[in-house]
Tab-separated table of C-alpha atoms in Angstrom:
chain	number	residue	atom	x	y	z
A	14	MET	CA	11.844	-35.552	-0.399
A	15	LEU	CA	11.833	-32.428	-2.509
A	16	ARG	CA	13.865	-29.427	-1.269
A	17	ALA	CA	13.087	-25.722	-1.463
A	18	LEU	CA	15.263	-22.644	-0.859
A	19	LEU	CA	13.427	-19.402	0.019
A	20	LEU	CA	15.392	-16.169	0.009
A	21	GLU	CA	14.734	-12.458	0.766
A	22	ASN	CA	12.459	-12.549	3.797
A	23	LEU	CA	9.460	-14.225	2.189
A	24	HIS	CA	6.260	-14.354	4.365
A	25	PRO	CA	6.290	-17.388	6.734
A	26	LEU	CA	3.047	-18.590	5.110
A	27	ALA	CA	5.077	-19.612	2.043
A	28	THR	CA	7.156	-21.901	4.232
A	29	SER	CA	4.128	-23.391	5.908
A	30	ILE	CA	2.371	-24.140	2.641
A	31	LEU	CA	5.392	-25.872	1.124
A	32	GLU	CA	6.210	-27.779	4.276
A	33	SER	CA	2.579	-28.980	4.550
A	34	ALA	CA	3.093	-30.490	1.048
A	35	GLY	CA	5.990	-32.546	2.362
A	36	ILE	CA	8.746	-30.288	1.037
A	37	ASP	CA	11.920	-29.687	3.031
A	38	VAL	CA	12.327	-25.870	3.212
A	39	THR	CA	15.463	-23.864	3.873
A	40	VAL	CA	15.017	-20.119	4.566
A	41	ARG	CA	17.663	-17.403	4.036
A	42	THR	CA	16.986	-13.724	4.810
A	43	GLY	CA	18.991	-11.839	2.219
A	44	ALA	CA	19.624	-12.030	-1.530
A	45	MET	CA	22.480	-14.000	-3.132
A	46	ASP	CA	24.896	-13.237	-5.918
A	47	GLU	CA	25.396	-15.645	-8.826
A	48	SER	CA	28.199	-17.772	-7.330
A	49	GLU	CA	26.486	-18.005	-3.889
A	50	LEU	CA	23.216	-19.024	-5.526
A	51	ILE	CA	24.744	-21.762	-7.631
A	52	GLU	CA	26.369	-23.259	-4.543
A	53	ALA	CA	23.140	-22.983	-2.498
A	54	LEU	CA	21.019	-24.643	-5.197
A	55	GLU	CA	22.888	-27.924	-5.145
A	56	GLY	CA	20.203	-30.593	-4.681
A	57	VAL	CA	17.429	-27.943	-4.512
A	58	ASN	CA	14.243	-28.394	-6.499
A	59	ILE	CA	12.298	-25.155	-5.796
A	60	LEU	CA	13.687	-21.634	-5.511
A	61	GLY	CA	11.729	-18.754	-4.017
A	62	ILE	CA	12.966	-15.149	-4.429
A	63	ARG	CA	11.816	-11.529	-4.566
A	64	SER	CA	13.391	-8.839	-6.721
A	65	LYS	CA	17.007	-8.668	-5.483
A	66	THR	CA	18.243	-12.109	-6.483
A	67	ASN	CA	19.164	-12.524	-10.177
A	68	VAL	CA	18.552	-15.996	-11.569
A	69	THR	CA	20.837	-15.994	-14.630
A	70	ALA	CA	21.203	-18.552	-17.383
A	71	ARG	CA	24.408	-19.700	-15.673
A	72	VAL	CA	22.510	-20.310	-12.417
A	73	ILE	CA	19.861	-22.360	-14.205
A	74	GLU	CA	22.413	-24.364	-16.273
A	75	SER	CA	24.393	-25.138	-13.131
A	76	SER	CA	21.290	-26.333	-11.186
A	77	PRO	CA	20.059	-29.568	-12.816
A	78	ASP	CA	17.807	-30.454	-9.862
A	79	LEU	CA	15.805	-27.215	-10.153
A	80	ILE	CA	12.164	-27.769	-11.166
A	81	ALA	CA	10.417	-24.532	-10.425
A	82	ILE	CA	11.061	-20.903	-9.454
A	83	GLY	CA	8.651	-18.677	-7.499
A	84	ALA	CA	9.025	-14.931	-7.870
A	85	PHE	CA	7.242	-13.614	-4.775
A	86	CYS	CA	6.566	-10.238	-6.425
A	87	ILE	CA	5.077	-8.916	-9.627
A	88	GLY	CA	8.228	-8.584	-11.776
A	89	THR	CA	10.160	-11.447	-13.321
A	90	ASN	CA	12.902	-9.483	-15.137
A	91	GLN	CA	15.394	-10.721	-12.528
A	92	ILE	CA	14.970	-14.218	-13.926
A	93	ASP	CA	16.240	-15.419	-17.312
A	94	LEU	CA	12.862	-16.842	-18.301
A	95	LYS	CA	14.007	-18.197	-21.673
A	96	ALA	CA	16.829	-20.179	-20.026
A	97	ALA	CA	14.470	-21.427	-17.374
A	98	ALA	CA	11.953	-22.611	-19.952
A	99	SER	CA	14.639	-24.313	-22.086
A	100	HIS	CA	15.671	-26.286	-19.060
A	101	GLY	CA	12.138	-27.115	-18.005
A	102	VAL	CA	12.058	-24.859	-14.953
A	103	ALA	CA	8.516	-23.485	-14.544
A	104	THR	CA	8.334	-19.937	-13.154
A	105	PHE	CA	5.447	-18.354	-11.280
A	106	ASN	CA	4.894	-14.866	-9.992
A	107	ALA	CA	2.207	-12.814	-8.146
A	108	PRO	CA	0.675	-10.510	-10.772
A	109	PHE	CA	-2.289	-9.358	-8.634
A	110	SER	CA	-1.473	-9.872	-4.959
A	111	ASN	CA	0.129	-6.559	-4.065
A	112	THR	CA	-1.790	-4.311	-6.473
A	113	ARG	CA	-3.814	-2.555	-3.753
A	114	SER	CA	-0.707	-1.798	-1.691
A	115	VAL	CA	1.041	-0.140	-4.640
A	116	VAL	CA	-2.116	1.866	-5.456
A	117	GLU	CA	-2.419	3.080	-1.893
A	118	ILE	CA	1.229	4.281	-1.604
A	119	ALA	CA	0.908	6.045	-4.977
A	120	LEU	CA	-2.170	7.888	-3.796
A	121	ALA	CA	-0.511	8.786	-0.487
A	122	GLU	CA	2.515	10.233	-2.330
A	123	ILE	CA	0.359	12.143	-4.832
A	124	ILE	CA	-1.469	13.910	-1.987
A	125	ALA	CA	1.721	14.407	0.082
A	126	LEU	CA	3.605	15.974	-2.830
A	127	THR	CA	0.711	18.067	-4.046
A	128	ARG	CA	0.331	19.547	-0.551
A	129	ARG	CA	4.113	19.729	-0.086
A	130	LEU	CA	3.876	17.801	3.207
A	131	THR	CA	7.487	16.730	2.900
A	132	GLU	CA	8.721	20.277	3.259
A	133	ARG	CA	6.317	21.205	6.025
A	134	ASP	CA	7.285	18.047	7.946
A	135	ARG	CA	11.024	18.740	7.551
A	136	ALA	CA	10.643	22.314	8.647
A	137	LEU	CA	8.822	21.390	11.864
A	138	HIS	CA	11.365	18.739	12.678
A	139	GLU	CA	14.005	21.467	12.331
A	140	GLY	CA	12.004	23.761	14.646
A	141	VAL	CA	10.609	26.094	11.975
A	142	TRP	CA	6.904	27.009	11.932
A	143	ASP	CA	6.227	27.328	8.193
A	144	LYS	CA	2.449	27.782	8.029
A	145	SER	CA	1.680	28.714	4.442
A	146	ALA	CA	-0.541	27.675	1.519
A	147	GLU	CA	2.165	28.547	-0.984
A	148	GLY	CA	2.648	25.722	-3.522
A	149	ALA	CA	0.013	23.543	-1.854
A	150	HIS	CA	-2.977	22.272	-3.852
A	151	GLU	CA	-5.893	19.894	-3.666
A	152	VAL	CA	-5.721	16.793	-5.858
A	153	ARG	CA	-9.405	17.234	-6.692
A	154	GLY	CA	-9.724	18.662	-10.175
A	155	ARG	CA	-6.128	17.898	-11.189
A	156	THR	CA	-5.198	15.433	-13.916
A	157	LEU	CA	-3.420	12.141	-13.286
A	158	GLY	CA	-1.479	10.630	-16.110
A	159	ILE	CA	-0.895	6.876	-15.836
A	160	ILE	CA	1.773	5.317	-18.071
A	161	GLY	CA	1.148	1.529	-18.089
A	162	TYR	CA	-2.560	0.708	-17.703
A	163	GLY	CA	-2.219	-2.790	-16.327
A	164	ASN	CA	-3.407	-4.284	-13.031
A	165	ILE	CA	-2.027	-1.425	-10.924
A	166	GLY	CA	-2.727	1.368	-13.386
A	167	THR	CA	-6.385	0.436	-13.819
A	168	GLN	CA	-7.099	0.211	-10.065
A	169	LEU	CA	-5.267	3.471	-9.440
A	170	SER	CA	-7.405	5.025	-12.170
A	171	VAL	CA	-10.614	4.066	-10.449
A	172	VAL	CA	-9.568	5.198	-6.941
A	173	ALA	CA	-8.063	8.521	-8.175
A	174	GLU	CA	-11.259	9.272	-10.060
A	175	ALA	CA	-13.176	8.760	-6.828
A	176	LEU	CA	-11.029	11.515	-5.290
A	177	GLY	CA	-12.096	13.862	-7.965
A	178	MET	CA	-9.120	13.633	-10.264
A	179	SER	CA	-9.348	13.485	-14.047
A	180	VAL	CA	-7.472	10.459	-15.387
A	181	VAL	CA	-5.673	9.988	-18.651
A	182	PHE	CA	-3.500	6.988	-19.569
A	183	TYR	CA	-1.076	5.721	-22.195
A	184	ASP	CA	-0.275	2.122	-22.927
A	185	THR	CA	1.279	0.478	-25.950
A	186	ALA	CA	-1.381	-2.275	-25.886
A	187	GLU	CA	-5.094	-1.811	-26.368
A	188	LYS	CA	-6.725	-1.442	-22.939
A	189	LEU	CA	-10.316	-0.843	-21.859
A	190	ALA	CA	-10.669	2.571	-20.163
A	191	LEU	CA	-12.394	2.345	-16.767
A	192	GLY	CA	-14.745	4.977	-15.464
A	193	ASN	CA	-14.126	8.310	-17.122
A	194	ALA	CA	-10.456	7.687	-17.865
A	195	ARG	CA	-9.310	8.786	-21.345
A	196	ARG	CA	-6.687	7.045	-23.474
A	197	MET	CA	-3.989	9.319	-24.902
A	198	ASP	CA	-2.791	8.677	-28.445
A	199	SER	CA	0.857	9.267	-27.529
A	200	LEU	CA	3.181	9.564	-24.556
A	201	ASP	CA	3.857	13.176	-25.402
A	202	GLU	CA	0.170	14.005	-25.336
A	203	LEU	CA	-0.156	12.507	-21.880
A	204	LEU	CA	2.917	14.407	-20.592
A	205	GLU	CA	1.571	17.696	-21.845
A	206	THR	CA	-1.833	17.062	-20.217
A	207	ALA	CA	-1.099	15.665	-16.770
A	208	ASP	CA	-0.348	17.446	-13.507
A	209	VAL	CA	0.879	14.207	-12.020
A	210	VAL	CA	2.576	11.429	-14.030
A	211	THR	CA	2.951	7.965	-12.535
A	212	LEU	CA	4.846	5.079	-14.147
A	213	HIS	CA	3.565	1.523	-13.882
A	214	VAL	CA	5.355	-0.189	-16.773
A	215	ASP	CA	6.719	-3.737	-16.718
A	216	GLY	CA	10.301	-4.926	-16.670
A	217	ARG	CA	10.846	-5.718	-20.335
A	218	GLY	CA	14.176	-4.496	-21.759
A	219	GLY	CA	12.506	-2.007	-24.088
A	220	ASN	CA	11.408	0.093	-21.126
A	221	ALA	CA	15.003	0.797	-20.017
A	222	GLY	CA	15.645	4.488	-20.171
A	223	LEU	CA	12.023	5.134	-21.092
A	224	PHE	CA	11.893	8.367	-19.110
A	225	GLY	CA	14.777	10.774	-19.657
A	226	GLU	CA	15.485	14.427	-20.240
A	227	LYS	CA	13.288	14.636	-23.288
A	228	GLN	CA	10.218	13.176	-21.516
A	229	LEU	CA	10.783	15.272	-18.380
A	230	SER	CA	10.973	18.452	-20.444
A	231	ARG	CA	7.622	17.584	-22.027
A	232	MET	CA	5.938	17.445	-18.635
A	233	ARG	CA	3.937	20.506	-17.534
A	234	GLN	CA	5.658	23.164	-15.460
A	235	GLY	CA	5.236	22.369	-11.731
A	236	SER	CA	4.042	18.828	-12.334
A	237	ILE	CA	4.928	15.759	-10.267
A	238	LEU	CA	6.506	12.411	-11.252
A	239	LEU	CA	6.088	9.067	-9.528
A	240	ASN	CA	8.031	5.892	-10.369
A	241	LEU	CA	6.881	2.696	-8.655
A	242	SER	CA	7.728	0.450	-11.563
A	243	ARG	CA	11.388	-0.351	-12.356
A	244	GLY	CA	14.584	1.466	-11.402
A	245	PHE	CA	16.007	1.449	-14.940
A	246	VAL	CA	13.030	3.287	-16.419
A	247	VAL	CA	13.941	6.835	-15.207
A	248	ASP	CA	17.161	8.770	-15.795
A	249	THR	CA	17.769	9.933	-12.249
A	250	GLY	CA	20.350	12.495	-13.251
A	251	ALA	CA	17.856	14.179	-15.599
A	252	LEU	CA	15.189	13.999	-12.864
A	253	ARG	CA	17.532	15.725	-10.407
A	254	GLU	CA	18.036	18.588	-12.817
A	255	ALA	CA	14.316	18.895	-13.463
A	256	ILE	CA	13.710	19.211	-9.692
A	257	LEU	CA	16.534	21.661	-9.038
A	258	SER	CA	15.462	23.888	-11.941
A	259	GLY	CA	11.899	23.986	-10.600
A	260	HIS	CA	10.453	22.480	-13.813
A	261	LEU	CA	9.020	19.666	-11.633
A	262	SER	CA	7.583	20.567	-8.214
A	263	GLY	CA	8.157	17.152	-6.768
A	264	ALA	CA	8.782	13.439	-7.286
A	265	ALA	CA	8.326	10.078	-5.523
A	266	ILE	CA	10.755	7.296	-6.328
A	267	ASP	CA	10.442	3.789	-4.972
A	268	VAL	CA	12.800	1.926	-7.319
A	269	PHE	CA	16.395	2.661	-8.308
A	270	PRO	CA	18.916	1.584	-10.941
A	271	GLU	CA	21.068	0.034	-8.232
A	272	GLU	CA	19.600	-1.100	-4.944
A	273	PRO	CA	21.251	-2.586	-1.749
A	274	LYS	CA	20.836	-6.325	-1.412
A	275	LYS	CA	19.543	-6.374	2.187
A	276	ARG	CA	18.043	-4.278	4.908
A	277	GLY	CA	20.447	-1.982	6.685
A	278	ASP	CA	22.938	-1.672	3.814
A	279	HIS	CA	24.104	1.816	2.794
A	280	PHE	CA	22.057	3.527	0.128
A	281	ASP	CA	23.203	6.375	-2.104
A	282	SER	CA	21.503	8.294	-4.855
A	283	GLU	CA	21.802	11.670	-6.571
A	284	LEU	CA	18.137	12.183	-5.584
A	285	ARG	CA	18.872	12.310	-1.876
A	286	GLY	CA	18.267	15.652	-0.157
A	287	LEU	CA	16.180	17.224	-2.931
A	288	PRO	CA	13.171	19.397	-1.994
A	289	ASN	CA	9.692	17.751	-2.108
A	290	VAL	CA	11.138	14.394	-3.154
A	291	ILE	CA	9.993	11.194	-1.478
A	292	LEU	CA	12.417	8.281	-1.595
A	293	THR	CA	11.223	4.889	-0.416
A	294	PRO	CA	13.257	1.586	-0.399
A	295	HIS	CA	11.303	-0.454	-2.954
A	296	ILE	CA	8.276	-0.854	-0.599
A	297	GLY	CA	5.462	-0.184	-3.020
A	298	GLY	CA	4.019	-3.643	-2.473
A	299	SER	CA	5.509	-4.180	1.023
A	300	THR	CA	2.561	-4.279	3.331
A	301	GLU	CA	1.929	-7.184	5.678
A	302	GLU	CA	-1.334	-7.832	3.840
A	303	ALA	CA	0.295	-7.941	0.435
A	304	GLN	CA	3.227	-10.117	1.517
A	305	GLU	CA	0.896	-12.621	3.139
A	306	SER	CA	-1.219	-12.733	-0.017
A	307	ILE	CA	1.872	-13.095	-2.238
A	308	GLY	CA	3.246	-15.870	0.002
A	309	GLN	CA	0.010	-17.767	-0.179
A	310	PHE	CA	-0.505	-17.289	-3.940
A	311	VAL	CA	2.988	-18.179	-5.240
A	312	ALA	CA	3.623	-20.987	-2.766
A	313	GLY	CA	0.245	-22.429	-3.730
A	314	LYS	CA	1.216	-22.327	-7.414
A	315	LEU	CA	4.529	-24.042	-6.660
A	316	ARG	CA	2.785	-26.693	-4.570
A	317	ASP	CA	0.154	-27.376	-7.250
A	318	TYR	CA	2.778	-27.612	-10.031
A	319	LEU	CA	4.784	-30.155	-8.034
A	320	ALA	CA	1.686	-32.188	-7.112
A	321	THR	CA	-0.421	-32.105	-10.251
A	322	GLY	CA	1.686	-30.523	-13.013
A	323	SER	CA	-0.662	-27.543	-13.255
A	324	THR	CA	1.005	-24.567	-14.946
A	325	THR	CA	-1.816	-22.062	-14.621
A	326	LEU	CA	-0.433	-18.486	-14.715
A	327	SER	CA	3.153	-19.699	-15.240
A	328	VAL	CA	5.014	-16.899	-17.007
A	329	ASN	CA	7.242	-19.178	-19.165
A	330	MET	CA	5.397	-22.471	-19.681
A	331	PRO	CA	2.347	-23.539	-21.721
A	332	ASN	CA	-0.611	-23.107	-19.362
A	333	LEU	CA	-2.661	-26.166	-18.261
A	334	ALA	CA	-5.136	-26.081	-15.400
A	335	LEU	CA	-4.976	-29.508	-13.850
A	336	GLU	CA	-6.668	-31.315	-10.923
A	337	GLN	CA	-5.395	-34.449	-9.228
A	338	SER	CA	-4.669	-37.404	-11.487
A	339	THR	CA	-7.577	-39.570	-12.548
A	340	GLY	CA	-5.291	-42.522	-13.125
A	341	VAL	CA	-2.579	-44.420	-11.298
A	342	SER	CA	0.224	-42.260	-12.647
A	343	ARG	CA	0.566	-38.918	-14.361
A	344	ILE	CA	3.230	-38.114	-16.974
A	345	ALA	CA	4.155	-34.441	-17.429
A	346	HIS	CA	6.145	-34.162	-20.607
A	347	LEU	CA	7.624	-30.777	-21.532
A	348	HIS	CA	8.981	-30.801	-25.041
A	349	ARG	CA	10.150	-28.704	-27.982
A	350	ASN	CA	7.040	-27.764	-30.035
A	351	THR	CA	7.677	-29.825	-33.084
A	352	PRO	CA	5.201	-31.968	-35.166
A	353	GLY	CA	4.548	-35.499	-34.088
A	354	VAL	CA	5.507	-35.367	-30.389
A	355	LEU	CA	2.041	-36.242	-29.074
A	356	ALA	CA	1.791	-39.194	-31.447
A	357	ALA	CA	5.288	-40.352	-30.424
A	358	VAL	CA	4.372	-40.157	-26.709
A	359	ASN	CA	1.234	-42.214	-27.254
A	360	ALA	CA	3.055	-44.703	-29.450
A	361	VAL	CA	5.588	-45.346	-26.611
A	362	LEU	CA	2.737	-45.847	-24.107
A	363	ALA	CA	0.902	-48.200	-26.454
A	364	GLU	CA	4.060	-50.218	-27.096
A	365	HIS	CA	4.339	-50.821	-23.369
A	366	GLY	CA	0.675	-51.706	-22.915
A	367	THR	CA	-0.156	-48.531	-20.978
A	368	ASN	CA	-3.775	-47.365	-21.223
A	369	ILE	CA	-4.409	-43.654	-21.397
A	370	GLU	CA	-7.239	-42.441	-19.121
A	371	GLY	CA	-6.907	-38.721	-19.782
A	372	GLN	CA	-4.673	-36.357	-21.721
A	373	MET	CA	-4.212	-32.581	-22.179
A	374	LEU	CA	-1.849	-30.644	-24.449
A	375	ALA	CA	-0.886	-26.939	-24.533
A	376	THR	CA	1.736	-25.118	-26.534
A	377	ARG	CA	3.476	-21.786	-26.068
A	378	GLY	CA	5.969	-20.600	-28.590
A	379	GLU	CA	8.779	-23.124	-28.852
A	380	LEU	CA	7.467	-25.322	-26.059
A	381	GLY	CA	4.740	-27.927	-25.846
A	382	TYR	CA	3.383	-29.525	-22.646
A	383	VAL	CA	1.425	-32.754	-22.651
A	384	VAL	CA	0.061	-34.255	-19.449
A	385	THR	CA	-1.168	-37.847	-19.540
A	386	ASP	CA	-2.971	-39.878	-16.915
A	387	VAL	CA	-2.438	-43.645	-17.296
A	388	GLY	CA	-4.213	-46.579	-15.640
A	389	ALA	CA	-1.101	-48.438	-14.380
A	390	GLU	CA	2.329	-47.843	-12.954
A	391	LEU	CA	4.586	-46.698	-15.764
A	392	LEU	CA	7.313	-49.247	-16.603
A	393	PRO	CA	10.924	-48.061	-16.281
A	394	ALA	CA	11.524	-48.839	-19.929
A	395	ALA	CA	8.667	-46.616	-21.020
A	396	ILE	CA	9.988	-43.742	-18.892
A	397	ALA	CA	13.428	-44.213	-20.356
A	398	GLU	CA	12.059	-44.078	-23.941
A	399	LEU	CA	10.071	-40.919	-23.229
A	400	GLN	CA	13.087	-39.273	-21.651
A	401	ALA	CA	15.267	-40.229	-24.609
A	402	MET	CA	12.973	-38.636	-27.203
A	403	ASP	CA	14.817	-35.884	-29.159
A	404	ALA	CA	12.110	-33.363	-28.370
A	405	THR	CA	12.022	-33.969	-24.618
A	406	VAL	CA	12.977	-30.992	-22.399
A	407	LYS	CA	11.893	-32.381	-19.054
A	408	LEU	CA	9.872	-35.427	-17.973
A	409	ARG	CA	8.185	-35.783	-14.617
A	410	VAL	CA	6.191	-38.772	-13.461
A	411	LEU	CA	3.652	-37.942	-10.745
A	412	SER	CA	1.982	-40.724	-8.802
C-alpha cells in the first residue's frame, strides 16, 4: 500500500480522496523543519504541504520512496523543483483554486484603506468618536496598478473595473489586457500612475527585493501598497519609513520575509502598530471554499498520477494527459532527454516479446517521459533492463 504524509492543516477532502484510492494517509497539523521532514518521510510515497514546509534537495535525496509532492497552494518556491525532477518526484500545485479568494481580500483591503476604516475602527474601540471625511475617498475613479498580470491579477482587473476603477498593469511577459485595462511599458510608469499598487508576482528568485526604497519613492504621494504575493518581494523597513513619512497613506501586507510555522506562534514585524496598515497572517487564499477546492484539485492530481501516470499541470515534469491503461500493464519511464531513449525502450520490449498497444512521449528541458501500454504482464527481466538504462531517472509499472 502506498503511503502519504499531509502537513499544515490541509482540507479533509484531500485525505478522503487519497484514502478512497487505497492510499494510507497520515495527517500532521503543523509544518516541519528539514530534519523532522526527512525522518517523517521514511517509507512515504506522497507528500502534501502548503507554504511553510521547505522541501530541500537534501530532503528529496534522503527520501528514496518519494514519488510525488502536492503543494496545496499556488506557490512552489518552497520546493526544490529541480532536485525533485532529477529524482523523478512529480510536483503538482493549485494555480487557480484560490484565485477568487485572493481577489476578494485585495478588494476589501483597497476599500478599507482608501476609506481609512482601520483608523476609524481603532478609534471607536478606544472610545473615541472620530466622525470625519478627512483622508477618506471612494475607489471609483481611482487608478489601480497591478504588478503581475497572471491568474489573480487578471481577475482582480475585471472586478476592480466593475467598481469604477481605472486599471493599469505591468508584467514582464506579454499578456492580453482584459476590459479597459492598459499595459504600462515600465514599472516606473505604473508607479507614477497608480493610486493603489498591488503585487501579484510569483516566487522566482529574481523577484526577491523587487520592491524597495527606490520603487516606494516612485509611488504617488498618498498612494497605497498591497502585497499578497511573496514575503521577500517588499523591503519592510523601507515600507515602514514610507508610511511614517506620510508618502504612502496606507498598506496591506499578507506575506512576510519570516513567518511563524504554526497557528498561535508569536509574530513580530517592524510594520506592527503603523497607522492605516492592515497585517494579515498569510490568509489571502484561506477561505473554506478555496481550501476545499485546493484539496480536491491537488489530491486529484496526485491520485491520477499514481493511478495512470498522468502529469497534466505538473510544474516540474513533461506533461502528458493520460486515461486508464488500454493494455494489461503500463510502463511510465522518466528519463534524461537524450537521443535514442524511445528506440531503446521499444527494443527492450521487443526483445522480451512484449507487444505495444499504445505509447505517448513528452519532453521538458532535460527530461523525457514516455508512457507505454503493453498487452501482457511485463517480465521481471524486461523491467530490470529498463531500470538499468543509463538515461533512466525513475521507472514505474502500473497495472
